[in-house]
Every structure is written in C-alpha cells, then in structure tokens.
Amino acid sequence: MAAPPAASPPKGTARRFHGCSKISEYDLLQKLGEGTFGEVYKARHNRSNRVFALKKILMHNEKDGFPITALREIKLLKMLSHENVLRLEEMAIERPKGEGRKRAILYMVTPYMDHDLSGLLDNPDVNFTVPQIKCYMLQLFKGLRYLHDNNILHRDMKAANLLINNRGRLQIADFGLARHYDEPVPQRGRGNGEARREYTTLVVTRWYRPPELLLQLRKYTPAIDMWGAGCVFGEMFKRKPILAGSSDINQAHIIFELVGSPNNVSMPGWDTLQGAEQIRGFPPSRGKLDREFSQLSPQGLNLIGELLKLDWRKRINAIDALDHPYFREQPQPMREEEIPTFADSHELDRRNARGQKQALPPAPAGGTVGMGPNGEWTGSGPPQNTGSWMNGDRPRGPPGMDRRGGGHDRRGPPPPYDHRNPPPPPPHRQPNWGGAGSSGLPPPPGEGRHPLPHPPRYGPGGERADRDRRDRGPARDSYVPSYEDVSRPRDRGDGRSRDPDERPRDGRRGSRDSGHSRDGLPDDRSDRGRGFRDRDRPDFARGGRDGRTRSRSPERRDRRDRDRDNVYRDRR
Amino acid sequence: MRPSPLANPLATVAQIRPSSSQIDNIPSDLEDSVRFAGARLTQAAGILLRLPQEVVAQAIVIFTRFWVGQEGGSLVQFGAEQVSQASLYLATKLSAYPKSAKSVINVYAYLDSFPSTFIDPEELHRKKDPKEYYVSEGTYQTRRDALFKVEQYVLKVLGFQLHVSLPYTLCITYLQALDVFRHPLGRELAKRANAHLNSALLSPQLLYLTHQPSQLATAAIYLAAKEVGVKMPDVDWWEVFDTDREELGFLVVGLLSVESFAMKEKEKWGEARVPMTVDAVEAELQKRSTSSGVE
C-alpha cells in the first residue's frame, strides 16, 4: 500500500507513513451509516476516481489507548485476501485543523459495496429468487471456508455484516469480533471439530447466536459461524431474521421451538453446560423447521437443518456445505453476473424510511456481542418477560460495516436483557461525542436509531470486567443503559464491564492482571493453565486524561500533538 | 501486497542505513547500545508480565522496526523505554494475553528501579522494597498518557503493519522434517536452536528485520546441530527450507556474534545505565562531547 509521502517535517528526517493516506485524498460523498461508534462514509478517491467506504475509528474512550478491537481487525484484515471477504485497502488519516487537543481520526478504507444483506432484505422492491439465494450462500460458504481454513472465527455472522455489490458479489465484513482460532481447522466430512481451549462467549449478535453459546459453551468452534450462516439462509427466504429472540433466554427458547429441544442425541452434553439449568423447564419441542420452511426443497431443508443443528460437533462445516446437493439440484445457482442490480440499500436509508417501529435487531449484544451483563442465565425457568423492552425502541441495525464503531473500543457488556425483571427501560441513550457529562449533549442523531447493542467492550474475555463497580462516573457512554436501579446482587459471574469508566477509581482493583507484577514477580507461568478468559482481557484502570507529557523537541511538537490528540477528547 | 502469514516485510539495506537517529547525529554505536538495551528491556518486561515468548518476540520486532530507516523513530524524539513499553503493550493487545496499561507501567517502573542496565539476572528476583518502584496515581496517569501517545506513533510509523511472523514454530517443524527428534540429542538441539532464535532478537544486525523466519529457523538449527553434535543430512538440506548457502553463512555468523556483542556491551556500560529516555540520550551526548573535548 504505497502511501503518498506526507509533507516533510521540518528536521531532516523525512518521515512518511506507509499504509496511511491523508483524508484529503478522498472526497466524502455521503454518509452510509452510523453506529455506536461512528460513521461510515462513501467516498471517492480523487486520483483514481474509485469509490470506497470509509469507516471511522473513534477513540473517545481511550482508556486503553488505541482500541484493541480496531487493532485486531486491522491486523486481521491486512492478512486476509479472498474475494468473499471485504478487503482493507488502507488506512486514511484525518488531521483536524487547528492546534490543540485534536487527535487524528483514522479511517479504514474498504471497497464500496452497494448493499448489505440486511438492508437488501428489507427493501420491498427486492425479491430474491432461489438461484440468487444459492449464489449468495455459495459465496458466503466460500468466504467462511477461507476464514476457517485460516484459523479465523468471525464471531459476528449476520445479514448486516454481509455486503453485496451490484455485480452480485457477496463479502463478509466487520471483523471487529473475529479472532484467531487455536485448533485444527475443519476437515471435509468431519463437522467442525472440537476446541481445546476456551474462548469468551460474549460474541455474536443474539439473533444469530448458536445454542451452544447461549448455553455457555466456551470451547466453541467454527460451528458458531455456520449457525449464523444458517440463520442468514433462512432469513433470505423469510426476509426477516428467523430467530429474533427478545432476550438470551427467549433466544434459546425460540431456537428449541424451531429445531427441537436438546437431548442427548440432538445435542450430546448439553446438560453439562453451564447454561443448561435455565432451559430445563422449557416445554419439550419437536421442532418445526420443515413447517416453517415449507418453501424449501427437501435438499434445502436438509441444508438448513445441517446448519441449524444443535450438536455443534456435527453441524456442517463450510467445506461440506459447498458440496451440498442443494447447490447442484435445479434450479441451479445463478452466476454472480446474472444477478439483477438493485438500488442501494443501506440500513441507514432503510431506517430513515421505516421510522421507528421496525423490530430491532438483536443486537449484537452489546452491540454485538454478547449477552447480558450477566453471563449466566438469571431467569428461572422459561423466560417470563419476553417483551423486548430493550430493543423495542431501536430500529434495525445499520449495515454491517458501519455498525460497529463503537464497537471498536467499546465492547462493553451488553445491556441486560430481559430476564431480569423488571427491567428499567433504558434511559435515553445518547452517544457521548463530547465527552462531557451525559447531560447537555446534543441528541444523538436519530435518537433511538442506534441499532445494536454494544459489543462487549474488550473483545474476547470481555466478560470479566469489573467486579465491583462503585464509582460509576458520569454516563459517558450513553449508549449503555444505566443500570443504576437494577439491584441484583452481583456475583462474580455477572461482573462485566460496561464501561471502563465505571471502574473503581483507585486503579488497583481495576487491573486484574497487574496482580502478577505485584506478587513478588515470580517467574513461573502458572497462569497459563488458567482459563483463557482469565488472561484474555485487558483491563484498564481508570485514570485522568491530563498530565500529558511534553514533547521534547519543540520543532516537532506541533506535528506530534496534532497526530496524537484525539478530537474527541475535549476534557482537559 | 498482502504478506504471507509465514513471511515478514523485510527492511532493505537502504532502509537500515541511515536510520532516523543517525540523521539526527546519534552515533551509531550509541544507537546499537540503546536498541540492544531496549530489546532486553522488552524481553525482561515480557517475562515479568508472564507473556509467552511469542508475544515478547513480536514486541521486540515491533520495537526494532520502529527505529529503522529515515522514516523511523529517532532517539532524539523518543525514548527507547517508552517505545519498548508501547511495543509490548501493542503486541499484547494483539495477542490472547492483553495486559493493562497499569501492569505494563508498573513493570517498567520496577525494571527502572535497578541501578544499572546490565544487572545480574538473579537480581531480578531479589525482593525489593516496593517503595523503590511504587508508581503514584499521578505518575501513573502521566505515564499512561505518554504510553498512549507513543503507541499511536508506533502505529503510524509502522503503517499499522503489526503482523510479525516468528521462526519458532517453523523451527520445530523443520526439526521434525529432519527427523531430529529420533536422535537422543534431538531435544537438546531444539533447545539450542530456540535459544539462538531468542538471542537473534537482540542482534545489532537486526536479523529479524533482514531475514525471513524460515531462514532464521534454518540457521538456528544449523548452528545448534554443530554445537550439540548432531549430524545433519549430507546434502544441502537448508535449500529445502528456502535458505541458500550464502544466507545461511551470514546468519550463522550473525547468530554467533550476538554473544560477543552482548559481552562488549556489558563491559562498555558496566555499572552505568544505557540512556533509555530522550533526556538521558542527550546527557550521554553531552558527556561524550565534553570528554572528547578534554582529551
């Protein structure tokens, strides 16, 4: 990625930042979406005249420096190259004008895609034919096969994260939750294998979350992405998410209603999972997949059944899905170039057109990820409260690529869904762009539009965040509902950080892992044996933002300050 | 354009010399010393943070990349300690073992409390009075702010190119391919080879920046086999691992020279500290110009 040289700094050392261009090389054309985190723009590169999508990385809450999820996503994308995976072209930097505290804003530059699948399905003018659906599913499976074969779990498979252009190409986007998978990759005919190590369960948007995650399986496999692909497959026929649970427990409930209750045949080992207790009380179900999807051919039904298989070990892998007879029977899949073109469908437009009432997406919990702040089920028995108080006020998510910004640095724990009664309705959620207190902020654009809940703030392992939140501070991240009035005892399991701001101020408690360095610096690495989660997440104690150090060489200071200061940081 | 997961982007000769620091009139021996001390510091901090060697090695490579070339960071502008911190912090973020800024800062404060750069490793485990390395809340905040700034600078200088391929697993794979583990000394050989790969991280020749992991692994095996006394196949087996004889020779010499370089550094600095901050570098330059003026 050759980047044009930046202007030479004063001193003889001409520095150029490869891989980063300046934002002035792009003409912003249109805002495509906005999410928790910021915005996605359509932009034209003024020399090549090509159109790109620019996704802004905001750093308003830099408790942990450069957002870890953005970092992971960038690194991952830089290594991937597949026609069904959205490609990161480069990074563009915007240096806000004027001196002072402004920091550079970074954009991830990706090819512009005309639609996201979620937006497309919402568009009443668009009708998918079976050959077209087959074409998209094949591309989805190719992308997944590539990712899984390269030891990558996407962990946020959903329609909004599948981008489609007018040439019929489908690409998987949004790798904010993706991570390396440390296990053998799926083999032909062997399902998705088993994992040996544990990963955080705070992943995948609820509506696309597989049953094993809902039951808290930590040793999950690429099968979680395949479940999401199954949901997407069904969604293409139903034109709406097929498993729109209003809460985690409700999600489990409707999954079992659709595909049948778990038992030792359909989901061996289900009752040993941590979340199993909560679902024992569910009425038995035999499943109704064939009735729900009566429009599918027998092979189509077989494929969706394979994808939505409760047993994650036997769920079909992407390699085998590509070979499924469904794709060889009549009608044959279309070729990409035969697919008709549609007017751009982006979630933002759709949302605007639709207004408030559309159901909302589940969110990735928290944005995307995750379950409620409590890892375990808290409801007893089947969900009593199925009203989606949490989601009701939100419209559907924006297109995949734009959805997550907040996601980047704020995968906070998802808001508590339902199962706690009576859930207080979330207060107004306002983005906290200014960083000032929660009052006095300008209303977020389209209040209530913010589609998805936050992803857990720190990516994997996000669930272990603060155990003890005494000092909540002003609600800076106002997308996160306040839990002030939820008075449940918090036990260890439910301590999740919603926002580092809520961390205790003394800083000591905040840094869990720093314990290591305090205990006499032993050199044994016994902690390796601990669960992955225990080590996996960073935790960042809070601290003030002042006290910046001075640059040493005055002649370079200006440039540096500009580079480093975040526009969003306006507190002193 | 996209790196192979097994390969690294390498620095060209033109990029290595002159470095940004040299352009800023930092003598190259001082630069070598600081880079060496910085890499060791990163390694030490990684150990104290109980990070897997993989993560530490990535941090050291990031640290080393930062200083390379005219576009790299200069010691006039950045202290090696801070860059080491930021590199380690970044490397952990990308790994499965993220560490908080607090942990990182505490560990560096602890390491900074030793009076000299080249301490006896035993010293590291001596119980110290916590007062010697206590970081107050205010100091912590200042340092954290600085850490975040340098972090962004590192990202920019590297163009977000944080992917670092390492030779360790390749080395094991090659040893298996060579059927070394059936030899009674196979394990010993593997240990030596790994040790060489660790030493190479500290090389003043920046071997990790100039050679691909496959070549490093091959050279480490070659050298370790000589040392341990395991006979390797009679053919040019290194060719199989994408290394030609010339590179092999260069790397073996490079690996061997790390030890003498380290000894010289230790002798050179003795009880003193290698300058790890911008101010210390400046002071060192002052000192040098004064003493040369006296002579």
mmCIF file of N, CA and C in Angstrom, chain B residues 119-226:
data_model
loop_
_atom_site.group_PDB
_atom_site.id
_atom_site.type_symbol
_atom_site.label_atom_id
_atom_site.label_comp_id
_atom_site.label_asym_id
_atom_site.label_seq_id
_atom_site.Cartn_x
_atom_site.Cartn_y
_atom_site.Cartn_z
ATOM 1 N N ILE B 119 22.283 -5.892 34.850
ATOM 2 C CA ILE B 119 22.286 -6.448 36.194
ATOM 3 C C ILE B 119 22.383 -7.959 36.089
ATOM 4 N N ASP B 120 22.770 -8.512 37.165
ATOM 5 C CA ASP B 120 22.774 -9.960 37.278
ATOM 6 C C ASP B 120 21.320 -10.433 37.237
ATOM 7 N N PRO B 121 21.025 -11.408 36.399
ATOM 8 C CA PRO B 121 19.627 -11.857 36.317
ATOM 9 C C PRO B 121 19.063 -12.276 37.680
ATOM 10 N N GLU B 122 19.941 -12.715 38.559
ATOM 11 C CA GLU B 122 19.463 -13.097 39.898
ATOM 12 C C GLU B 122 18.804 -11.906 40.582
ATOM 13 N N GLU B 123 19.362 -10.765 40.310
ATOM 14 C CA GLU B 123 18.853 -9.540 40.921
ATOM 15 C C GLU B 123 17.356 -9.352 40.680
ATOM 16 N N LEU B 124 16.940 -9.787 39.524
ATOM 17 C CA LEU B 124 15.550 -9.577 39.144
ATOM 18 C C LEU B 124 14.583 -10.182 40.150
ATOM 19 N N HIS B 125 15.037 -11.198 40.813
ATOM 20 C CA HIS B 125 14.107 -11.889 41.712
ATOM 21 C C HIS B 125 14.332 -11.551 43.166
ATOM 22 N N ARG B 126 15.285 -10.693 43.382
ATOM 23 C CA ARG B 126 15.518 -10.272 44.753
ATOM 24 C C ARG B 126 14.306 -9.461 45.217
ATOM 25 N N LYS B 127 13.922 -9.690 46.442
ATOM 26 C CA LYS B 127 12.817 -8.908 46.981
ATOM 27 C C LYS B 127 13.279 -7.477 47.160
ATOM 28 N N LYS B 128 12.516 -6.605 46.590
ATOM 29 C CA LYS B 128 12.890 -5.211 46.736
ATOM 30 C C LYS B 128 11.861 -4.482 47.578
ATOM 31 N N ASP B 129 12.292 -3.381 48.075
ATOM 32 C CA ASP B 129 11.357 -2.548 48.824
ATOM 33 C C ASP B 129 10.406 -1.907 47.811
ATOM 34 N N PRO B 130 9.120 -2.171 47.964
ATOM 35 C CA PRO B 130 8.167 -1.632 46.981
ATOM 36 C C PRO B 130 8.279 -0.120 46.804
ATOM 37 N N LYS B 131 8.810 0.541 47.808
ATOM 38 C CA LYS B 131 8.921 1.996 47.668
ATOM 39 C C LYS B 131 9.813 2.367 46.494
ATOM 40 N N GLU B 132 10.710 1.462 46.175
ATOM 41 C CA GLU B 132 11.641 1.780 45.096
ATOM 42 C C GLU B 132 10.963 1.839 43.736
ATOM 43 N N TYR B 133 9.854 1.181 43.628
ATOM 44 C CA TYR B 133 9.235 1.185 42.295
ATOM 45 C C TYR B 133 7.745 1.512 42.321
ATOM 46 N N TYR B 134 7.333 2.106 43.409
ATOM 47 C CA TYR B 134 5.924 2.456 43.513
ATOM 48 C C TYR B 134 5.571 3.555 42.505
ATOM 49 N N VAL B 135 4.472 3.371 41.833
ATOM 50 C CA VAL B 135 4.025 4.391 40.882
ATOM 51 C C VAL B 135 2.800 5.078 41.469
ATOM 52 N N SER B 136 2.912 6.330 41.756
ATOM 53 C CA SER B 136 1.769 7.024 42.357
ATOM 54 C C SER B 136 0.693 7.227 41.296
ATOM 55 N N GLU B 137 -0.488 7.526 41.752
ATOM 56 C CA GLU B 137 -1.595 7.682 40.815
ATOM 57 C C GLU B 137 -1.312 8.771 39.773
ATOM 58 N N GLY B 138 -0.758 9.860 40.261
ATOM 59 C CA GLY B 138 -0.474 10.962 39.339
ATOM 60 C C GLY B 138 0.563 10.566 38.298
ATOM 61 N N THR B 139 1.612 9.932 38.788
ATOM 62 C CA THR B 139 2.662 9.489 37.869
ATOM 63 C C THR B 139 2.091 8.498 36.885
ATOM 64 N N TYR B 140 1.275 7.627 37.412
ATOM 65 C CA TYR B 140 0.676 6.622 36.541
ATOM 66 C C TYR B 140 -0.089 7.278 35.409
ATOM 67 N N GLN B 141 -0.873 8.278 35.772
ATOM 68 C CA GLN B 141 -1.677 8.921 34.735
ATOM 69 C C GLN B 141 -0.821 9.600 33.684
ATOM 70 N N THR B 142 0.222 10.225 34.154
ATOM 71 C CA THR B 142 1.120 10.883 33.209
ATOM 72 C C THR B 142 1.752 9.851 32.282
ATOM 73 N N ARG B 143 2.186 8.779 32.891
ATOM 74 C CA ARG B 143 2.862 7.762 32.075
ATOM 75 C C ARG B 143 1.901 7.076 31.126
ATOM 76 N N ARG B 144 0.698 6.886 31.609
ATOM 77 C CA ARG B 144 -0.259 6.217 30.739
ATOM 78 C C ARG B 144 -0.562 7.086 29.522
ATOM 79 N N ASP B 145 -0.695 8.367 29.797
ATOM 80 C CA ASP B 145 -0.926 9.284 28.685
ATOM 81 C C ASP B 145 0.203 9.215 27.675
ATOM 82 N N ALA B 146 1.400 9.199 28.217
ATOM 83 C CA ALA B 146 2.565 9.142 27.338
ATOM 84 C C ALA B 146 2.571 7.820 26.572
ATOM 85 N N LEU B 147 2.212 6.761 27.270
ATOM 86 C CA LEU B 147 2.194 5.452 26.621
ATOM 87 C C LEU B 147 1.235 5.456 25.429
ATOM 88 N N PHE B 148 0.055 6.029 25.647
ATOM 89 C CA PHE B 148 -0.933 6.037 24.571
ATOM 90 C C PHE B 148 -0.471 6.869 23.386
ATOM 91 N N LYS B 149 0.259 7.916 23.697
ATOM 92 C CA LYS B 149 0.754 8.738 22.594
ATOM 93 C C LYS B 149 1.801 8.001 21.795
ATOM 94 N N VAL B 150 2.720 7.418 22.502
ATOM 95 C CA VAL B 150 3.778 6.717 21.776
ATOM 96 C C VAL B 150 3.182 5.529 21.027
ATOM 97 N N GLU B 151 2.195 4.930 21.626
ATOM 98 C CA GLU B 151 1.528 3.812 20.950
ATOM 99 C C GLU B 151 1.029 4.240 19.567
ATOM 100 N N GLN B 152 0.368 5.384 19.535
ATOM 101 C CA GLN B 152 -0.136 5.842 18.246
ATOM 102 C C GLN B 152 0.996 6.153 17.287
ATOM 103 N N TYR B 153 2.073 6.662 17.845
ATOM 104 C CA TYR B 153 3.194 6.957 16.975
ATOM 105 C C TYR B 153 3.781 5.689 16.385
ATOM 106 N N VAL B 154 3.858 4.689 17.220
ATOM 107 C CA VAL B 154 4.396 3.419 16.715
ATOM 108 C C VAL B 154 3.501 2.903 15.587
ATOM 109 N N LEU B 155 2.201 2.982 15.809
ATOM 110 C CA LEU B 155 1.271 2.508 14.780
ATOM 111 C C LEU B 155 1.497 3.244 13.472
ATOM 112 N N LYS B 156 1.685 4.528 13.589
ATOM 113 C CA LYS B 156 1.819 5.317 12.388
ATOM 114 C C LYS B 156 3.124 5.043 11.676
ATOM 115 N N VAL B 157 4.179 5.000 12.437
ATOM 116 C CA VAL B 157 5.474 4.760 11.814
ATOM 117 C C VAL B 157 5.471 3.393 11.130
ATOM 118 N N LEU B 158 4.814 2.449 11.731
ATOM 119 C CA LEU B 158 4.767 1.116 11.139
ATOM 120 C C LEU B 158 3.648 0.970 10.105
ATOM 121 N N GLY B 159 2.903 2.029 9.880
ATOM 122 C CA GLY B 159 1.792 1.917 8.937
ATOM 123 C C GLY B 159 0.848 0.805 9.339
ATOM 124 N N PHE B 160 0.669 0.624 10.620
ATOM 125 C CA PHE B 160 -0.220 -0.406 11.149
ATOM 126 C C PHE B 160 0.242 -1.815 10.782
ATOM 127 N N GLN B 161 1.449 -1.912 10.340
ATOM 128 C CA GLN B 161 1.918 -3.241 9.959
ATOM 129 C C GLN B 161 2.464 -3.951 11.198
ATOM 130 N N LEU B 162 1.560 -4.561 11.921
ATOM 131 C CA LEU B 162 1.972 -5.169 13.178
ATOM 132 C C LEU B 162 2.144 -6.666 13.076
ATOM 133 N N HIS B 163 1.864 -7.173 11.911
ATOM 134 C CA HIS B 163 1.992 -8.615 11.802
ATOM 135 C C HIS B 163 3.463 -9.011 11.859
ATOM 136 N N VAL B 164 3.770 -9.921 12.735
ATOM 137 C CA VAL B 164 5.143 -10.398 12.841
ATOM 138 C C VAL B 164 5.119 -11.916 12.783
ATOM 139 N N SER B 165 5.751 -12.460 11.785
ATOM 140 C CA SER B 165 5.869 -13.916 11.736
ATOM 141 C C SER B 165 7.132 -14.312 12.468
ATOM 142 N N LEU B 166 7.037 -15.371 13.203
ATOM 143 C CA LEU B 166 8.184 -15.790 14.002
ATOM 144 C C LEU B 166 8.697 -17.139 13.532
ATOM 145 N N PRO B 167 9.956 -17.384 13.784
ATOM 146 C CA PRO B 167 10.547 -18.640 13.312
ATOM 147 C C PRO B 167 10.373 -19.829 14.261
ATOM 148 N N TYR B 168 9.837 -19.598 15.436
ATOM 149 C CA TYR B 168 9.847 -20.677 16.432
ATOM 150 C C TYR B 168 9.125 -21.941 15.986
ATOM 151 N N THR B 169 7.899 -21.765 15.528
ATOM 152 C CA THR B 169 7.173 -22.981 15.143
ATOM 153 C C THR B 169 7.764 -23.594 13.881
ATOM 154 N N LEU B 170 8.216 -22.722 12.984
ATOM 155 C CA LEU B 170 8.862 -23.251 11.780
ATOM 156 C C LEU B 170 10.054 -24.104 12.181
ATOM 157 N N CYS B 171 10.772 -23.618 13.155
ATOM 158 C CA CYS B 171 11.972 -24.313 13.610
ATOM 159 C C CYS B 171 11.604 -25.733 14.058
ATOM 160 N N ILE B 172 10.559 -25.838 14.835
ATOM 161 C CA ILE B 172 10.128 -27.163 15.301
ATOM 162 C C ILE B 172 9.704 -28.022 14.106
ATOM 163 N N THR B 173 8.954 -27.402 13.219
ATOM 164 C CA THR B 173 8.511 -28.157 12.041
ATOM 165 C C THR B 173 9.704 -28.664 11.237
ATOM 166 N N TYR B 174 10.694 -27.817 11.064
ATOM 167 C CA TYR B 174 11.872 -28.225 10.305
ATOM 168 C C TYR B 174 12.600 -29.367 11.019
ATOM 169 N N LEU B 175 12.689 -29.229 12.332
ATOM 170 C CA LEU B 175 13.375 -30.282 13.087
ATOM 171 C C LEU B 175 12.643 -31.610 12.915
ATOM 172 N N GLN B 176 11.329 -31.519 12.905
ATOM 173 C CA GLN B 176 10.558 -32.751 12.693
ATOM 174 C C GLN B 176 10.802 -33.280 11.289
ATOM 175 N N ALA B 177 10.827 -32.369 10.341
ATOM 176 C CA ALA B 177 11.045 -32.801 8.965
ATOM 177 C C ALA B 177 12.416 -33.459 8.824
ATOM 178 N N LEU B 178 13.347 -32.977 9.606
ATOM 179 C CA LEU B 178 14.698 -33.538 9.548
ATOM 180 C C LEU B 178 14.824 -34.785 10.418
ATOM 181 N N ASP B 179 13.731 -35.112 11.051
ATOM 182 C CA ASP B 179 13.694 -36.298 11.880
ATOM 183 C C ASP B 179 14.680 -36.220 13.039
ATOM 184 N N VAL B 180 14.889 -35.035 13.526
ATOM 185 C CA VAL B 180 15.880 -34.823 14.569
ATOM 186 C C VAL B 180 15.467 -35.434 15.908
ATOM 187 N N PHE B 181 14.150 -35.478 16.130
ATOM 188 C CA PHE B 181 13.735 -35.892 17.464
ATOM 189 C C PHE B 181 13.940 -37.373 17.742
ATOM 190 N N ARG B 182 14.308 -38.114 16.713
ATOM 191 C CA ARG B 182 14.634 -39.514 16.996
ATOM 192 C C ARG B 182 16.049 -39.644 17.532
ATOM 193 N N HIS B 183 16.808 -38.614 17.315
ATOM 194 C CA HIS B 183 18.183 -38.612 17.826
ATOM 195 C C HIS B 183 18.128 -38.350 19.331
ATOM 196 N N PRO B 184 18.970 -39.032 20.078
ATOM 197 C CA PRO B 184 18.937 -38.816 21.543
ATOM 198 C C PRO B 184 19.181 -37.353 21.926
ATOM 199 N N LEU B 185 19.915 -36.652 21.099
ATOM 200 C CA LEU B 185 20.185 -35.255 21.437
ATOM 201 C C LEU B 185 19.190 -34.301 20.774
ATOM 202 N N GLY B 186 18.160 -34.858 20.222
ATOM 203 C CA GLY B 186 17.204 -34.048 19.483
ATOM 204 C C GLY B 186 16.618 -32.909 20.315
ATOM 205 N N ARG B 187 16.236 -33.243 21.518
ATOM 206 C CA ARG B 187 15.616 -32.203 22.357
ATOM 207 C C ARG B 187 16.613 -31.111 22.701
ATOM 208 N N GLU B 188 17.807 -31.566 22.975
ATOM 209 C CA GLU B 188 18.874 -30.626 23.298
ATOM 210 C C GLU B 188 19.080 -29.659 22.119
ATOM 211 N N LEU B 189 19.105 -30.256 20.951
ATOM 212 C CA LEU B 189 19.289 -29.457 19.746
ATOM 213 C C LEU B 189 18.165 -28.424 19.616
ATOM 214 N N ALA B 190 16.957 -28.870 19.823
ATOM 215 C CA ALA B 190 15.816 -27.963 19.696
ATOM 216 C C ALA B 190 15.941 -26.816 20.681
ATOM 217 N N LYS B 191 16.390 -27.128 21.872
ATOM 218 C CA LYS B 191 16.551 -26.058 22.870
ATOM 219 C C LYS B 191 17.581 -25.045 22.437
ATOM 220 N N ARG B 192 18.699 -25.555 21.958
ATOM 221 C CA ARG B 192 19.752 -24.646 21.494
ATOM 222 C C ARG B 192 19.233 -23.766 20.351
ATOM 223 N N ALA B 193 18.539 -24.401 19.446
ATOM 224 C CA ALA B 193 18.052 -23.646 18.287
ATOM 225 C C ALA B 193 17.112 -22.537 18.752
ATOM 226 N N ASN B 194 16.241 -22.882 19.694
ATOM 227 C CA ASN B 194 15.346 -21.856 20.220
ATOM 228 C C ASN B 194 16.114 -20.743 20.917
ATOM 229 N N ALA B 195 17.134 -21.139 21.629
ATOM 230 C CA ALA B 195 17.941 -20.136 22.324
ATOM 231 C C ALA B 195 18.577 -19.180 21.306
ATOM 232 N N HIS B 196 19.062 -19.744 20.215
ATOM 233 C CA HIS B 196 19.645 -18.865 19.196
ATOM 234 C C HIS B 196 18.604 -17.927 18.616
ATOM 235 N N LEU B 197 17.404 -18.450 18.443
ATOM 236 C CA LEU B 197 16.351 -17.585 17.907
ATOM 237 C C LEU B 197 16.036 -16.460 18.884
ATOM 238 N N ASN B 198 16.093 -16.765 20.161
ATOM 239 C CA ASN B 198 15.875 -15.703 21.144
ATOM 240 C C ASN B 198 17.007 -14.686 21.129
ATOM 241 N N SER B 199 18.221 -15.177 21.048
ATOM 242 C CA SER B 199 19.354 -14.237 21.004
ATOM 243 C C SER B 199 19.276 -13.352 19.779
ATOM 244 N N ALA B 200 18.854 -13.946 18.685
ATOM 245 C CA ALA B 200 18.834 -13.182 17.438
ATOM 246 C C ALA B 200 17.919 -11.966 17.538
ATOM 247 N N LEU B 201 16.960 -12.040 18.456
ATOM 248 C CA LEU B 201 16.078 -10.881 18.645
ATOM 249 C C LEU B 201 16.882 -9.662 19.088
ATOM 250 N N LEU B 202 18.013 -9.922 19.728
ATOM 251 C CA LEU B 202 18.817 -8.832 20.285
ATOM 252 C C LEU B 202 19.946 -8.412 19.353
ATOM 253 N N SER B 203 20.014 -9.051 18.219
ATOM 254 C CA SER B 203 21.146 -8.801 17.336
ATOM 255 C C SER B 203 21.236 -7.361 16.850
ATOM 256 N N PRO B 204 22.441 -6.789 16.910
ATOM 257 C CA PRO B 204 22.600 -5.427 16.395
ATOM 258 C C PRO B 204 22.466 -5.402 14.874
ATOM 259 N N GLN B 205 22.503 -6.574 14.266
ATOM 260 C CA GLN B 205 22.336 -6.610 12.811
ATOM 261 C C GLN B 205 20.872 -6.684 12.421
ATOM 262 N N LEU B 206 20.018 -6.645 13.388
ATOM 263 C CA LEU B 206 18.570 -6.655 13.138
ATOM 264 C C LEU B 206 18.154 -7.853 12.273
ATOM 265 N N LEU B 207 18.634 -8.996 12.649
ATOM 266 C CA LEU B 207 18.391 -10.171 11.822
ATOM 267 C C LEU B 207 16.913 -10.445 11.558
ATOM 268 N N TYR B 208 16.077 -10.125 12.535
ATOM 269 C CA TYR B 208 14.641 -10.385 12.331
ATOM 270 C C TYR B 208 14.027 -9.433 11.309
ATOM 271 N N LEU B 209 14.757 -8.377 11.021
ATOM 272 C CA LEU B 209 14.218 -7.428 10.046
ATOM 273 C C LEU B 209 14.800 -7.647 8.654
ATOM 274 N N THR B 210 15.859 -8.413 8.614
ATOM 275 C CA THR B 210 16.510 -8.565 7.309
ATOM 276 C C THR B 210 16.332 -9.967 6.738
ATOM 277 N N HIS B 211 15.873 -10.883 7.546
ATOM 278 C CA HIS B 211 15.721 -12.249 7.060
ATOM 279 C C HIS B 211 14.355 -12.825 7.408
ATOM 280 N N GLN B 212 13.916 -13.703 6.555
ATOM 281 C CA GLN B 212 12.622 -14.337 6.780
ATOM 282 C C GLN B 212 12.722 -15.382 7.892
ATOM 283 N N PRO B 213 11.599 -15.627 8.528
ATOM 284 C CA PRO B 213 11.584 -16.615 9.613
ATOM 285 C C PRO B 213 12.151 -17.977 9.190
ATOM 286 N N SER B 214 11.864 -18.362 7.957
ATOM 287 C CA SER B 214 12.356 -19.678 7.539
ATOM 288 C C SER B 214 13.883 -19.715 7.547
ATOM 289 N N GLN B 215 14.488 -18.610 7.164
ATOM 290 C CA GLN B 215 15.951 -18.572 7.137
ATOM 291 C C GLN B 215 16.531 -18.529 8.551
ATOM 292 N N LEU B 216 15.872 -17.777 9.408
ATOM 293 C CA LEU B 216 16.344 -17.723 10.790
ATOM 294 C C LEU B 216 16.265 -19.102 11.428
ATOM 295 N N ALA B 217 15.152 -19.771 11.179
ATOM 296 C CA ALA B 217 14.974 -21.091 11.777
ATOM 297 C C ALA B 217 16.038 -22.048 11.250
ATOM 298 N N THR B 218 16.290 -21.987 9.968
ATOM 299 C CA THR B 218 17.272 -22.883 9.370
ATOM 300 C C THR B 218 18.663 -22.637 9.948
ATOM 301 N N ALA B 219 19.026 -21.367 10.032
ATOM 302 C CA ALA B 219 20.350 -21.049 10.552
ATOM 303 C C ALA B 219 20.481 -21.475 12.013
ATOM 304 N N ALA B 220 19.426 -21.261 12.780
ATOM 305 C CA ALA B 220 19.472 -21.639 14.192
ATOM 306 C C ALA B 220 19.655 -23.156 14.314
ATOM 307 N N ILE B 221 18.986 -23.906 13.462
ATOM 308 C CA ILE B 221 19.114 -25.361 13.511
ATOM 309 C C ILE B 221 20.540 -25.781 13.118
ATOM 310 N N TYR B 222 21.021 -25.147 12.081
ATOM 311 C CA TYR B 222 22.360 -25.494 11.589
ATOM 312 C C TYR B 222 23.396 -25.304 12.695
ATOM 313 N N LEU B 223 23.304 -24.134 13.304
ATOM 314 C CA LEU B 223 24.274 -23.802 14.340
ATOM 315 C C LEU B 223 24.100 -24.710 15.558
ATOM 316 N N ALA B 224 22.876 -24.909 15.955
ATOM 317 C CA ALA B 224 22.612 -25.743 17.124
ATOM 318 C C ALA B 224 23.097 -27.175 16.874
ATOM 319 N N ALA B 225 22.913 -27.656 15.674
ATOM 320 C CA ALA B 225 23.343 -29.019 15.371
ATOM 321 C C ALA B 225 24.856 -29.149 15.497
ATOM 322 N N LYS B 226 25.559 -28.130 15.041
ATOM 323 C CA LYS B 226 27.018 -28.137 15.196
ATOM 324 C C LYS B 226 27.390 -28.172 16.670
#
